[in-house]
Structure formats: structure tokens, C-alpha cells
Amino acid sequence: MKIGQKVKVTRLRERLSADAVAKIKTNPVGTIKDFRMTDGSGVGVVVQLDSGITTWFFEDEVQAL
């Protein structure tokens, strides 16, 4: 995966607000904006969703389009 790549959110591990979950379920597609260290050994991706929300996901929660 690389910055600028389109991805689809395929699952959610972290607790998000009900509003954010609803927006993700309505349109789970977004663009990778950055990477983030998750727990010292993993890497997450910061995704700006087409709905305007920007949040991070574990790599196994998104799928490249």
C-alpha cells in the first residue's frame, strides 16, 4: 500500500463513534494519506474517506482497490 492509493474499509476493529461507523458503512472507500505506528510492531494507515472523515485503520481492515 502507498500514499494516494484508494482503499476500501472491509472491517472495523477499533471502537468508533456511531456516526463514523454509519458513514463508513454507507461509503467505505477512501484514500491513504499517511502511515502510523500502531503498537511498536505494526503499521496502520491513515485514510481520508470519501465522506470526509479521516481516521486510521490496521492494515488488515482495508483492501486496496
Coordinates of N, CA and C in Angstrom, one line a residue, residues 6-56:
K6 N -6.3 4.3 -3.4 CA -7.6 4.1 -3.0 C -7.8 2.8 -2.3
V7 N -8.5 2.8 -1.2 CA -8.8 1.5 -0.4 C -10.2 1.5 0.0
K8 N -10.6 0.3 0.4 CA -12.0 0.0 0.9 C -11.9 -0.5 2.3
V9 N -12.6 0.0 3.2 CA -12.6 -0.5 4.6 C -13.5 -1.8 4.6
T10 N -12.8 -2.9 5.0 CA -13.5 -4.2 5.0 C -14.0 -4.7 6.3
R11 N -13.4 -4.1 7.4 CA -13.8 -4.5 8.7 C -13.4 -3.4 9.7
L12 N -13.9 -3.4 10.9 CA -13.6 -2.4 11.9 C -13.2 -3.1 13.2
R13 N -12.0 -2.9 13.7 CA -11.6 -3.5 15.0 C -11.7 -2.5 16.1
E14 N -11.4 -1.2 15.9 CA -11.5 -0.2 16.9 C -12.9 0.4 17.1
R15 N -13.1 0.8 18.3 CA -14.4 1.5 18.6 C -14.3 2.9 18.0
L16 N -15.3 3.2 17.1 CA -15.5 4.5 16.6 C -16.9 5.0 17.0
S17 N -17.1 6.3 16.8 CA -18.4 6.8 17.1 C -19.5 6.2 16.2
A18 N -20.7 6.2 16.7 CA -21.8 5.6 15.8 C -21.9 6.4 14.5
D19 N -21.7 7.7 14.6 CA -21.8 8.5 13.3 C -20.7 8.0 12.3
A20 N -19.5 7.8 12.8 CA -18.4 7.4 12.0 C -18.6 6.0 11.4
V21 N -19.1 5.1 12.2 CA -19.4 3.8 11.7 C -20.5 3.8 10.6
A22 N -21.5 4.6 10.8 CA -22.6 4.8 9.8 C -22.1 5.3 8.5
K23 N -21.2 6.3 8.6 CA -20.6 6.9 7.4 C -19.7 5.8 6.6
I24 N -19.0 5.1 7.4 CA -18.1 4.0 6.8 C -19.0 3.0 6.1
K25 N -20.0 2.6 6.8 CA -20.9 1.5 6.2 C -21.6 2.0 4.9
T26 N -21.9 3.3 4.9 CA -22.6 3.9 3.7 C -21.6 4.0 2.5
N27 N -20.4 4.4 2.8 CA -19.4 4.5 1.7 C -18.0 4.2 2.3
P28 N -17.5 3.0 2.2 CA -16.3 2.5 2.8 C -15.0 2.8 2.0
V29 N -15.1 3.7 1.0 CA -14.0 3.9 0.1 C -13.3 5.2 0.5
G30 N -11.9 5.2 0.5 CA -11.2 6.4 0.8 C -9.8 6.3 0.2
T31 N -8.9 7.3 0.6 CA -7.6 7.4 0.1 C -6.6 7.4 1.2
I32 N -5.5 6.6 1.1 CA -4.5 6.6 2.1 C -3.7 8.0 2.1
K33 N -3.7 8.6 3.3 CA -3.0 9.9 3.4 C -1.7 9.8 4.1
D34 N -1.5 8.7 5.0 CA -0.3 8.6 5.8 C -0.2 7.2 6.4
F35 N 0.9 6.9 7.1 CA 1.0 5.7 7.8 C 1.2 6.0 9.3
R36 N 0.9 5.0 10.2 CA 1.0 5.3 11.6 C 1.5 4.0 12.3
M37 N 2.4 4.2 13.2 CA 2.8 3.0 14.0 C 1.7 2.7 15.0
T38 N 1.3 1.4 15.1 CA 0.2 1.1 15.9 C 0.6 0.7 17.3
D39 N 1.5 -0.3 17.5 CA 1.8 -0.8 18.8 C 3.3 -1.0 18.9
G40 N 4.1 -0.4 18.1 CA 5.5 -0.6 18.1 C 6.0 -1.7 17.2
S41 N 5.1 -2.5 16.7 CA 5.5 -3.6 15.8 C 4.6 -3.6 14.5
G42 N 3.5 -2.9 14.5 CA 2.6 -2.9 13.4 C 2.5 -1.5 12.8
V43 N 2.0 -1.5 11.6 CA 1.8 -0.2 10.9 C 0.3 -0.1 10.5
G44 N -0.3 1.1 10.7 CA -1.6 1.3 10.3 C -1.6 2.3 9.2
V45 N -2.8 2.5 8.6 CA -2.9 3.5 7.5 C -3.9 4.6 7.9
V46 N -3.6 5.8 7.6 CA -4.5 6.9 7.9 C -5.2 7.1 6.5
V47 N -6.6 7.0 6.6 CA -7.4 7.0 5.4 C -8.4 8.2 5.5
Q48 N -8.4 9.0 4.4 CA -9.5 10.0 4.3 C -10.6 9.4 3.5
L49 N -11.7 9.2 4.1 CA -12.8 8.6 3.4 C -13.5 9.6 2.5
D50 N -14.2 9.1 1.5 CA -14.9 10.0 0.6 C -16.0 10.8 1.3
S51 N -16.4 10.3 2.4 CA -17.5 11.1 3.2 C -16.9 12.2 4.0
G52 N -15.5 12.4 4.0 CA -14.9 13.5 4.7 C -14.2 13.1 6.0
I53 N -14.5 11.9 6.5 CA -13.8 11.5 7.8 C -12.4 11.1 7.5
T54 N -11.5 11.5 8.4 CA -10.1 11.0 8.3 C -9.8 10.2 9.6
T55 N -9.4 9.0 9.5 CA -9.1 8.2 10.7 C -8.1 7.1 10.3
W56 N -7.6 6.3 11.2 CA -6.6 5.3 10.9 C -7.2 3.9 11.1

